[in-house]
mmCIF file of C-alpha atoms in Angstrom:
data_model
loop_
_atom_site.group_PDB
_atom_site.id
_atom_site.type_symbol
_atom_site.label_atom_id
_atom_site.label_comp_id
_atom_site.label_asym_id
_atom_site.label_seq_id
_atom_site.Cartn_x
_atom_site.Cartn_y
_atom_site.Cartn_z
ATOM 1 C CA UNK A 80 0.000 0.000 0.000
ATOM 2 C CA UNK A 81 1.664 3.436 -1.149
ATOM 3 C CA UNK A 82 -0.120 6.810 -0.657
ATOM 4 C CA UNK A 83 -0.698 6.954 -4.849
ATOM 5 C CA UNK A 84 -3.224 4.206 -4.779
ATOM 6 C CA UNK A 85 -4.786 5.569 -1.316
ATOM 7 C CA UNK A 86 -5.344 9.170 -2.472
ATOM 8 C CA UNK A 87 -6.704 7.571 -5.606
ATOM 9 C CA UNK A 88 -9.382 5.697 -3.674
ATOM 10 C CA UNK A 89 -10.387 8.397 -1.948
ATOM 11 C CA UNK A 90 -11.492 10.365 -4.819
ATOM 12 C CA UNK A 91 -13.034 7.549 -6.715
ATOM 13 C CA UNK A 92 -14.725 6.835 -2.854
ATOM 14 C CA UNK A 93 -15.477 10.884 -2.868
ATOM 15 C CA UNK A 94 -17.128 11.295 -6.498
ATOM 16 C CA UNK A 95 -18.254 7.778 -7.365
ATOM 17 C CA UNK A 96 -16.704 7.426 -10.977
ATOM 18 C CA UNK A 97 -12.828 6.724 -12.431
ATOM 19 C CA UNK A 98 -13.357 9.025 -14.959
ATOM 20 C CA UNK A 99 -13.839 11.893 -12.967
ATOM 21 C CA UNK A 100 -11.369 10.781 -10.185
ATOM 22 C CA UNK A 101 -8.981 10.352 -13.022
ATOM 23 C CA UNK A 102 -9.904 13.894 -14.258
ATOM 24 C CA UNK A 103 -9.308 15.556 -10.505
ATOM 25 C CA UNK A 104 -6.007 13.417 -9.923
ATOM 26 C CA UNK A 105 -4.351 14.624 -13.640
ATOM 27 C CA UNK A 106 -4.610 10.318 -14.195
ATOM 28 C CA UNK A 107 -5.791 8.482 -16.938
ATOM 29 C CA UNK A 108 -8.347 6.472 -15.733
ATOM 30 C CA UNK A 109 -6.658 2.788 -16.391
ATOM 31 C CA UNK A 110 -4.142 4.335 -14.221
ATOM 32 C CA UNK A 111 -6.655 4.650 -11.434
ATOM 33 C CA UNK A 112 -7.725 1.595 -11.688
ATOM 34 C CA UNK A 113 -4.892 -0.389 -11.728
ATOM 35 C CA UNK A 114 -3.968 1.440 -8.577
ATOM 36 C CA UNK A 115 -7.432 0.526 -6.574
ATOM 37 C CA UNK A 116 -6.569 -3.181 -7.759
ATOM 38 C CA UNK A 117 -3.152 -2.808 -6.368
ATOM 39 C CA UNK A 118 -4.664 -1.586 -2.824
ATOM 40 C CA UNK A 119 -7.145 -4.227 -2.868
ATOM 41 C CA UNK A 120 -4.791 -6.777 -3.424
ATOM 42 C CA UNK A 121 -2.497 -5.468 -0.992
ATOM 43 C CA UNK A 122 -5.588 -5.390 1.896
ATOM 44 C CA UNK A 123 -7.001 -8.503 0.909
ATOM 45 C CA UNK A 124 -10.722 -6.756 0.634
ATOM 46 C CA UNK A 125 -12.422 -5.658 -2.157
ATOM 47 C CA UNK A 126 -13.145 -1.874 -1.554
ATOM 48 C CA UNK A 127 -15.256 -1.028 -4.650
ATOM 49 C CA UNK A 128 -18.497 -2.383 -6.197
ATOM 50 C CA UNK A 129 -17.890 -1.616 -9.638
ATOM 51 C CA UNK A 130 -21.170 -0.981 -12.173
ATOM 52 C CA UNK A 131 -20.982 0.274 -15.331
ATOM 53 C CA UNK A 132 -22.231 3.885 -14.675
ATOM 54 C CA UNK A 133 -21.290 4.403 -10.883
ATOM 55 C CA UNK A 134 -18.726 2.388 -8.223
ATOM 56 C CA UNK A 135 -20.061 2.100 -4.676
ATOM 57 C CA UNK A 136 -18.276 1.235 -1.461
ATOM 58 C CA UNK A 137 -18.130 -2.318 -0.449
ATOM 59 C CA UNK A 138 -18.431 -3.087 3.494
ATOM 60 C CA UNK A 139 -15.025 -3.453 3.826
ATOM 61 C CA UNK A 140 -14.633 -0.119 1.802
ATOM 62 C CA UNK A 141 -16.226 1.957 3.902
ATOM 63 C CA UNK A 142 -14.522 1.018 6.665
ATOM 64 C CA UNK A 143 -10.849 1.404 4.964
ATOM 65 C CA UNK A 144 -11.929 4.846 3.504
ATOM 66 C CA UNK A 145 -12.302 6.201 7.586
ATOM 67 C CA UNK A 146 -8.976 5.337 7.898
ATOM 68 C CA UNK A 147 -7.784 6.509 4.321
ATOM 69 C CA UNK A 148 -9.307 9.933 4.828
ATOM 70 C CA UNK A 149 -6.539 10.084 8.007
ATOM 71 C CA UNK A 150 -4.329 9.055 6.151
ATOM 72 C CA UNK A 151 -4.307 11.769 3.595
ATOM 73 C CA UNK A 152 -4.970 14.429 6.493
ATOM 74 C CA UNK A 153 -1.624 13.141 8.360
ATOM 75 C CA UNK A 154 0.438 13.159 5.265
ATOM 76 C CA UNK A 155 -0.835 16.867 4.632
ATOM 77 C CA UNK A 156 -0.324 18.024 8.329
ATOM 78 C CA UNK A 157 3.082 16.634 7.618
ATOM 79 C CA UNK A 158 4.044 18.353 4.260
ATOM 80 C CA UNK A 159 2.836 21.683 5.588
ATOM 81 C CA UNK A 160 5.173 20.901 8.702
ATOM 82 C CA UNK A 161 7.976 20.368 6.727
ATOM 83 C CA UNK A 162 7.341 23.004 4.227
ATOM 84 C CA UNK A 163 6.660 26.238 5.984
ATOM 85 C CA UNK A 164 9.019 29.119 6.558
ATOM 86 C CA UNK A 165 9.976 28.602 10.349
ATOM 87 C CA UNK A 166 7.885 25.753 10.657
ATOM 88 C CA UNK A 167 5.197 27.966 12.513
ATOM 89 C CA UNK A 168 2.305 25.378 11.263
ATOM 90 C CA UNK A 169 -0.641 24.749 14.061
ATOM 91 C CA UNK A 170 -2.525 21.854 13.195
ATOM 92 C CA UNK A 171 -6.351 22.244 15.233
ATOM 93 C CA UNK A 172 -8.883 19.235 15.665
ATOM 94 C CA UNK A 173 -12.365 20.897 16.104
ATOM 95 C CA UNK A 174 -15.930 20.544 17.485
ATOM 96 C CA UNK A 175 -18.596 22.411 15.546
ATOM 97 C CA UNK A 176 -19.203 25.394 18.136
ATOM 98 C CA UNK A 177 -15.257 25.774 18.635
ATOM 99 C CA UNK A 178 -14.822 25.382 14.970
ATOM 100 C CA UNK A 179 -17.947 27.992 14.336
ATOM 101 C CA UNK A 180 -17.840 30.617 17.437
ATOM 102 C CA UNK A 181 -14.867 30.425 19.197
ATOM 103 C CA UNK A 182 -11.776 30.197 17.060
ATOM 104 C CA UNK A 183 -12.229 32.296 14.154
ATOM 105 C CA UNK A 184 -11.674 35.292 16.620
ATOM 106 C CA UNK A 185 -8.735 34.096 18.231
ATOM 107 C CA UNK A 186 -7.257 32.615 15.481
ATOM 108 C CA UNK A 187 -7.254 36.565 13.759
ATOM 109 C CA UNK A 188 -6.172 38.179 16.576
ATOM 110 C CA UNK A 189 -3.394 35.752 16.634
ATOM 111 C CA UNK A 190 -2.561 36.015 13.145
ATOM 112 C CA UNK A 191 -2.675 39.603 13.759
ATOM 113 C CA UNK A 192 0.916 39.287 16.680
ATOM 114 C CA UNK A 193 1.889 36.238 15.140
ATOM 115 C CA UNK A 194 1.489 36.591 11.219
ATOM 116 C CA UNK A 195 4.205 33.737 10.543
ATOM 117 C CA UNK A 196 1.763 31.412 11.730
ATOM 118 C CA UNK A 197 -0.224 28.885 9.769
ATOM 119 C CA UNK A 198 -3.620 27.593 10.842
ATOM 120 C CA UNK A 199 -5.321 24.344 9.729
ATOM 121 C CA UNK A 200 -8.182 23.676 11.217
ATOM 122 C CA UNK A 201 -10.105 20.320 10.845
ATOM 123 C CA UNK A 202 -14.043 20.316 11.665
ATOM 124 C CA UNK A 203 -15.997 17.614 12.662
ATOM 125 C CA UNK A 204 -18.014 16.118 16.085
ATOM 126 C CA UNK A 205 -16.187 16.152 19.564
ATOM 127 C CA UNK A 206 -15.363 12.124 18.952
ATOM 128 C CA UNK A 207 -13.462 12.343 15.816
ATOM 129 C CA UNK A 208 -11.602 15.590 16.857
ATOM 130 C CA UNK A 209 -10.389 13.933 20.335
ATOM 131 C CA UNK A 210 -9.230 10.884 17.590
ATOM 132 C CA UNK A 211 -7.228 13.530 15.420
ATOM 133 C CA UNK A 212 -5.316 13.976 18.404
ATOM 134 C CA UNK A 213 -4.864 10.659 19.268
ATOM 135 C CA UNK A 214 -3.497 9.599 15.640
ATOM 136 C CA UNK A 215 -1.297 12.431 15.298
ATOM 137 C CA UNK A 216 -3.285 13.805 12.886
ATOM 138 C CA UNK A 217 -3.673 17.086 14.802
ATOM 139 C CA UNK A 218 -1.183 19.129 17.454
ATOM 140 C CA UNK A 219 -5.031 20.485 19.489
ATOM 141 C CA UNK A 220 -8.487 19.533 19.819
ATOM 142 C CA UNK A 221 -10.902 22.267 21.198
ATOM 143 C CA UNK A 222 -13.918 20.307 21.910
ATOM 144 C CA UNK A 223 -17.345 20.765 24.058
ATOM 145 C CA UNK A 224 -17.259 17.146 26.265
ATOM 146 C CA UNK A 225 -14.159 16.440 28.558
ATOM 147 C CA UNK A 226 -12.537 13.243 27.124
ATOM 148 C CA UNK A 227 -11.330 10.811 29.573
ATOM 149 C CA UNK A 228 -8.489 9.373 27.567
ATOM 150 C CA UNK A 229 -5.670 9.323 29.893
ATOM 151 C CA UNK A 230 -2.672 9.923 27.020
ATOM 152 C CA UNK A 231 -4.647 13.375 26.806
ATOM 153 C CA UNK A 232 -3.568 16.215 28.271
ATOM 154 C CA UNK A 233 -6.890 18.748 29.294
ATOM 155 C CA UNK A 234 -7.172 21.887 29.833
ATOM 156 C CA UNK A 235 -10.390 24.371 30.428
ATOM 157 C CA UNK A 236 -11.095 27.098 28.122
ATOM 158 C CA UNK A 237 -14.290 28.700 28.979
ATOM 159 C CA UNK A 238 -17.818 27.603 29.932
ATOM 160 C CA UNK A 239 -20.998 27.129 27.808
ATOM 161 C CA UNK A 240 -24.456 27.081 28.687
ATOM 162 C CA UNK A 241 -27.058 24.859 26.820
ATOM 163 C CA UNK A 242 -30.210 25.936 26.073
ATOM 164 C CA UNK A 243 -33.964 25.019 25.045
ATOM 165 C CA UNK A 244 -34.512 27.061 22.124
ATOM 166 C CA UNK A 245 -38.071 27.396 20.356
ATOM 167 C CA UNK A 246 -39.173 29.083 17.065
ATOM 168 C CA UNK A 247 -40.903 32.721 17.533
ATOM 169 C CA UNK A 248 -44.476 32.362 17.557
ATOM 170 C CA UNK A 249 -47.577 32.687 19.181
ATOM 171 C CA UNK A 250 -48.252 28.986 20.376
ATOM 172 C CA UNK A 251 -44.106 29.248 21.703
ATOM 173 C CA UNK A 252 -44.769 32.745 23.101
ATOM 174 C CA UNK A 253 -47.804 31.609 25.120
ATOM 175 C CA UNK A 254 -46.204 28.051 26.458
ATOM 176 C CA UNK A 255 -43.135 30.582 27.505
ATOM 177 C CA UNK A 256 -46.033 33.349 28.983
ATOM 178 C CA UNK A 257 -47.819 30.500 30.666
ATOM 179 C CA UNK A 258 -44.552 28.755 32.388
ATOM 180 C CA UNK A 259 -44.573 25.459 30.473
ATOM 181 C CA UNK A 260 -42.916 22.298 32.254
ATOM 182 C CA UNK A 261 -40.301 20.586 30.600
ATOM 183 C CA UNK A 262 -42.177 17.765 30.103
ATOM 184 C CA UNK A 263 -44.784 19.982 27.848
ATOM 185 C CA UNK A 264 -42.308 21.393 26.044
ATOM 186 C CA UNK A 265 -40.435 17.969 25.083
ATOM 187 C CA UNK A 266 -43.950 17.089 23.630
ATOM 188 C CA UNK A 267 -43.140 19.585 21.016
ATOM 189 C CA UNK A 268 -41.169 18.581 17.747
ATOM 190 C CA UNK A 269 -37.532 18.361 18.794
ATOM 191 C CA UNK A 270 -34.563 18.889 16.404
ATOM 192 C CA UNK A 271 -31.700 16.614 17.678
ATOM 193 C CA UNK A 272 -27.990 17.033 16.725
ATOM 194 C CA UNK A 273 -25.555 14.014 15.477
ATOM 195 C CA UNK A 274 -24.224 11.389 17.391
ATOM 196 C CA UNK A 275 -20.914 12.065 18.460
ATOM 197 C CA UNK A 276 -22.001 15.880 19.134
ATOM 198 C CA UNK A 277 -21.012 17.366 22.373
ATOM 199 C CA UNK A 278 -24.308 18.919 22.440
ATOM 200 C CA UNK A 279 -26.543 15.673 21.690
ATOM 201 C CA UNK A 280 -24.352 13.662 24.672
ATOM 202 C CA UNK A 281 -25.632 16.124 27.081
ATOM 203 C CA UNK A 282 -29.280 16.459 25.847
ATOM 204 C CA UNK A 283 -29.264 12.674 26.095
ATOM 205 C CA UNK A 284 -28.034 13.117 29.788
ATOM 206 C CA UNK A 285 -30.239 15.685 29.998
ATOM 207 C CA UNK A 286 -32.982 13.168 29.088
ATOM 208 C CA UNK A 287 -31.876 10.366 31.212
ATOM 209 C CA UNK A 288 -31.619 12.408 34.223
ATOM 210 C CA UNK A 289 -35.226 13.655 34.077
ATOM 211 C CA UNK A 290 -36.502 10.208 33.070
ATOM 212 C CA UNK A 291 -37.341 11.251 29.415
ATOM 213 C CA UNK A 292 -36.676 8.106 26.625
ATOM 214 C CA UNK A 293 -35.985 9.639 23.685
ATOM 215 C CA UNK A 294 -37.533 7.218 21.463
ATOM 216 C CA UNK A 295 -40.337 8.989 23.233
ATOM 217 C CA UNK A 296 -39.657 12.206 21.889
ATOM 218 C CA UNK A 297 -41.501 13.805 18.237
ATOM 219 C CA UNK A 298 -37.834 14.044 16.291
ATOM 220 C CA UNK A 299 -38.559 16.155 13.130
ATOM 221 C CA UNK A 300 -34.593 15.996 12.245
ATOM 222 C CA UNK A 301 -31.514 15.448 13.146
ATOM 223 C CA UNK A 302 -28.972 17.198 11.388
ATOM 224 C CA UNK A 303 -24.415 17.714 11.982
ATOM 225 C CA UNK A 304 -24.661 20.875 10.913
ATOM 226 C CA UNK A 305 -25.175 23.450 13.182
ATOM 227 C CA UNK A 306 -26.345 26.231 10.797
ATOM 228 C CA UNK A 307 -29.632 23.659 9.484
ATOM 229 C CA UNK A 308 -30.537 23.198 12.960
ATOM 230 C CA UNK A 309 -30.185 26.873 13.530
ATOM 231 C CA UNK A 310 -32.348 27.555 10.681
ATOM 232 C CA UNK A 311 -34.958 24.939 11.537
ATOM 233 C CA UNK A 312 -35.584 26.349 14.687
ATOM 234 C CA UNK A 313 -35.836 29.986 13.382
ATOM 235 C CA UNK A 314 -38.267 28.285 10.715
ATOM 236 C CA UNK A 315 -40.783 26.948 13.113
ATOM 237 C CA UNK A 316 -39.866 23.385 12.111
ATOM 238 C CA UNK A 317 -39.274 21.838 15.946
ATOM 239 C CA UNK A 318 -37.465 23.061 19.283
ATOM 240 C CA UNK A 319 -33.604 21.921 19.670
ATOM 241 C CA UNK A 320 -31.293 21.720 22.365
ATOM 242 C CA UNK A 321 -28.163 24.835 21.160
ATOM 243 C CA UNK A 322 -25.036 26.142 23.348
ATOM 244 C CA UNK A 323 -25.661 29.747 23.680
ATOM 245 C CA UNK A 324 -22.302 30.680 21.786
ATOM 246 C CA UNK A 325 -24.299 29.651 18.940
ATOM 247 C CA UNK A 326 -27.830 30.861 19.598
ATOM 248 C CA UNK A 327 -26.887 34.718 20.953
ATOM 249 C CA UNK A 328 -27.206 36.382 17.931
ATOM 250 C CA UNK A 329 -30.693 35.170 17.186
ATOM 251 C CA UNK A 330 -32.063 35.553 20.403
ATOM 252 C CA UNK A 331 -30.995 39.568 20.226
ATOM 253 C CA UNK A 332 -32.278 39.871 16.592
ATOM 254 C CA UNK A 333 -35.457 38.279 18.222
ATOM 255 C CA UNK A 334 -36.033 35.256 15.850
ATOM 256 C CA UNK A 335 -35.732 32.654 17.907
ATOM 257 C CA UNK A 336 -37.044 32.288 21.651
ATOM 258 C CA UNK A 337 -34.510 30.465 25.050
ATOM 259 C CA UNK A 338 -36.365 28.618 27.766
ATOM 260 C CA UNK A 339 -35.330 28.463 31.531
ATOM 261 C CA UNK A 340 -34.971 25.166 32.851
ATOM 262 C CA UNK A 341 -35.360 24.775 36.395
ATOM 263 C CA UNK A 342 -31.714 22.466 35.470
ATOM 264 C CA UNK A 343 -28.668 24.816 34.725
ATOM 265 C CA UNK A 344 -27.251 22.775 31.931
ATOM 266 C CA UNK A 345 -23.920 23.935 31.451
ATOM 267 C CA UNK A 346 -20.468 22.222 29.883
ATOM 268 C CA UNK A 347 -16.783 23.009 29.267
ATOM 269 C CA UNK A 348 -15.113 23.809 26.433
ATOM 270 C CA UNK A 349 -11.732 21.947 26.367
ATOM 271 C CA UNK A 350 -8.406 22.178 24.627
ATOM 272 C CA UNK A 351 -7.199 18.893 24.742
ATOM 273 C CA UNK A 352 -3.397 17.598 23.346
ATOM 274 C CA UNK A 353 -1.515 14.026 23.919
ATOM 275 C CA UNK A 354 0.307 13.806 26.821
ATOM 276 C CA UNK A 355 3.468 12.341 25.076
ATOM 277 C CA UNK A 356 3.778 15.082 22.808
ATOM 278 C CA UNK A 357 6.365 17.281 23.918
ATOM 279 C CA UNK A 358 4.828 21.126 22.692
ATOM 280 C CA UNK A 359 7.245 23.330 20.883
ATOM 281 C CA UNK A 360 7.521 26.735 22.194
ATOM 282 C CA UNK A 361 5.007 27.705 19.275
ATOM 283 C CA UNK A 362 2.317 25.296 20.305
ATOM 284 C CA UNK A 363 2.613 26.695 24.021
ATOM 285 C CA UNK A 364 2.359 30.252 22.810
ATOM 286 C CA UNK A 365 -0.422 29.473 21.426
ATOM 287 C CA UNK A 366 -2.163 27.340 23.674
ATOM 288 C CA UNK A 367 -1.272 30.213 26.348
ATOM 289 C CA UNK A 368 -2.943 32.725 24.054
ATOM 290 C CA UNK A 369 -6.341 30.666 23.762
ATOM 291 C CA UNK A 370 -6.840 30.216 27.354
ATOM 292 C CA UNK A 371 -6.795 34.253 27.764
ATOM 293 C CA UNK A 372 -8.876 35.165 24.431
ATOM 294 C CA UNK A 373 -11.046 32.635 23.873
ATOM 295 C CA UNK A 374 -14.385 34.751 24.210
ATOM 296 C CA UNK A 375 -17.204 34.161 26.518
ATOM 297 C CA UNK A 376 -21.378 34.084 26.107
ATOM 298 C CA UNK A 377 -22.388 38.050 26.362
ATOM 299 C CA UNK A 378 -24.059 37.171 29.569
ATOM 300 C CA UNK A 379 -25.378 40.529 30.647
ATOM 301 C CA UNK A 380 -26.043 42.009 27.476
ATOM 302 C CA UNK A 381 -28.463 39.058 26.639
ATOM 303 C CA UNK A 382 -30.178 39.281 29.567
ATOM 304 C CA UNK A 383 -30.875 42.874 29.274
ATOM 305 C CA UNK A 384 -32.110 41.846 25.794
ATOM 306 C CA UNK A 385 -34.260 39.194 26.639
ATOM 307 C CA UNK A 386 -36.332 41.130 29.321
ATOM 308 C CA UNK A 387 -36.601 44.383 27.039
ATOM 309 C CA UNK A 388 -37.873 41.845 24.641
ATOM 310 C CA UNK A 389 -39.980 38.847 26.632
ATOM 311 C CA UNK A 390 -43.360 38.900 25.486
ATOM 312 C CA UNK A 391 -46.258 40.860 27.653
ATOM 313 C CA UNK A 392 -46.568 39.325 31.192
ATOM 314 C CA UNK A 393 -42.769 37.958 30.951
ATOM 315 C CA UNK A 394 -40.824 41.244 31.811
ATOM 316 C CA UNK A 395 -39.254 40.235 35.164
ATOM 317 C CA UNK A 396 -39.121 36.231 34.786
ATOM 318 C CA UNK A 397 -35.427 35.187 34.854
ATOM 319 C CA UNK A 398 -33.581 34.376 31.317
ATOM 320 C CA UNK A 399 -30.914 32.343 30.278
ATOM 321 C CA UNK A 400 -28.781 34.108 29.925
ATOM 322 C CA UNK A 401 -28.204 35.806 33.278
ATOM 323 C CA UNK A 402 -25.339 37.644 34.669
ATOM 324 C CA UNK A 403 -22.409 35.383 35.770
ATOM 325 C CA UNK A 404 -23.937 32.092 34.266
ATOM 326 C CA UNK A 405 -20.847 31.271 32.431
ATOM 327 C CA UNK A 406 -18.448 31.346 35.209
#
């Protein structure tokens, strides 16, 4: 197994045809192919149903193309180590609220004292992020669940709140007016996140502690990206369970409504590295820097917000987002 015929099974995996994988990799497509037979040989497995129209992945492929897809992410976090002036390259593993709310400012202002630096940043669920650390893939993780995995180094970044959110309307403005229980309000259409989200392992806890199954809930969707659930909320399609990070702006532009829960439901954001890997004095600079900019929910802004704009009858009743919450 060499890294030619890998990268070429990935693409054929990716787009579903030689000729077009051949087209993207600058192959001729016999070329392709003979290097997918090669692999297959090599692992024993056939990878690839082939038709005469489209290829599709055997069991066996889908289970190899996981691992190829590191593969070709280690091999790049490698070149760009090797290639970059001063070798300032910071490979990040990240959640989808880190990824979305929380690094993007840093990473400017960073960029900004420190413009020799090189970001790559890798999105996906808390799980997989935590395993780009583990493989090498990836010098940091930032992730929203504390993993347990004792080669991993943890350290606390800031806290997040979770929150019931609900669309803006008047059948969500009078359960809010009228003080709904929890258990009323789960009886609504729920929009779930993926599994392996940081978010969905706490709803489920969430669930568990209050003695809620979820097979017993009405789930309209569930969705890995955070802007569809976002949207699908602010559409009126279901209520979700959202970190505030990623819910602030809509509740202060008013298009989307955040429950109290007589439960504080709140989690840390982590920035996690393995234990065995000795940090270069870049990778502590950095990791120093996160820790004292990594922003925090606008607490007492929202709060002032949400009570200017709680619906008649509300103007009083305590809101997520009060002062201190995040501390």
């Amino acid at each position: 197994m060499d890294l030619k015929q890998v990268r070429s099974f990935v693409e054929v995996a990716r787009v579903k045809r030689f000729t077009e994988a051949a087209e993207r990799l600058h192959l001729s497509q016999p070329a392709v192919s003979a290097q997918i037979r090669a692999l297959e040989k090599d692992l024993g497995a056939e990878l690839l149903e082939r038709t005469t129209k489209r290829v599709r992945l055997t069991e066996k492929g889908r289970q190899f193309y996981t691992y190829a897809v590191r593969i070709m992410e280690l091999e790049r976090t490698a070149r760009e180590k090797m290639v970059s002036p001063g070798g300032h390259v910071i490979t990040l593993g990240a959640s989808t609220i880190p990824s979305s709310c929380l690094l993007p400012p840093v990473l400017a202002s960073y960029r900004r004292e420190r413009p020799d630096c090189f970001f790559r940043v890798l999105q996906s669920d808390s799980q997989a992020a935590v395993g780009l650390v583990l493989d090498g893939t990836v010098d940091f993780a930032v992730v929203g669940d504390t993993p347990e995995d004792p080669a991993l180094a943890v350290r606390e970044l800031c806290r997040d709140r979770l929150l019931i959110v609900t669309p803006v309307s008047e059948h969500y403005m009078g359960l809010k007016h009228h003080g709904a229980a929890l258990e009323q309000l789960l009886e609504e259409p729920v929009i779930l996140r993926e599994n392996g989200s940081g978010t969905r392992k706490y709803f489920d806890r969430f669930l568990e502690r209050h003695g809620i199954r979820r097979e017993d809930l009405n789930v309209a969707a569930c969705a890995n990206d955070l802007e569809a659930v976002r949207r699908m909320v602010a559409g009126g399609m279901g209520i979700s369970m959202m970190s505030a990070f990623a819910v602030q702006d809509l509740i202060r532009s008013g298009q989307i409504i955040a429950y109290q829960t007589e439960e504080e439901i709140s989690r840390r954001f982590c920035l996690v590295w393995r234990k065995k890997h000795t940090l270069t004095e870049d990778e502590r600079r950095f990791a120093d820097y996160l820790k004292k900019h990594v922003p925090q929910p606008e607490s007492d802004r929202m709060e002032r917000h949400a009570a200017s704009a709680a619906p008649s009858g509300t103007q009083g009743r305590r809101e997520p987002y009060d002062s201190g919450s995040a501390s």
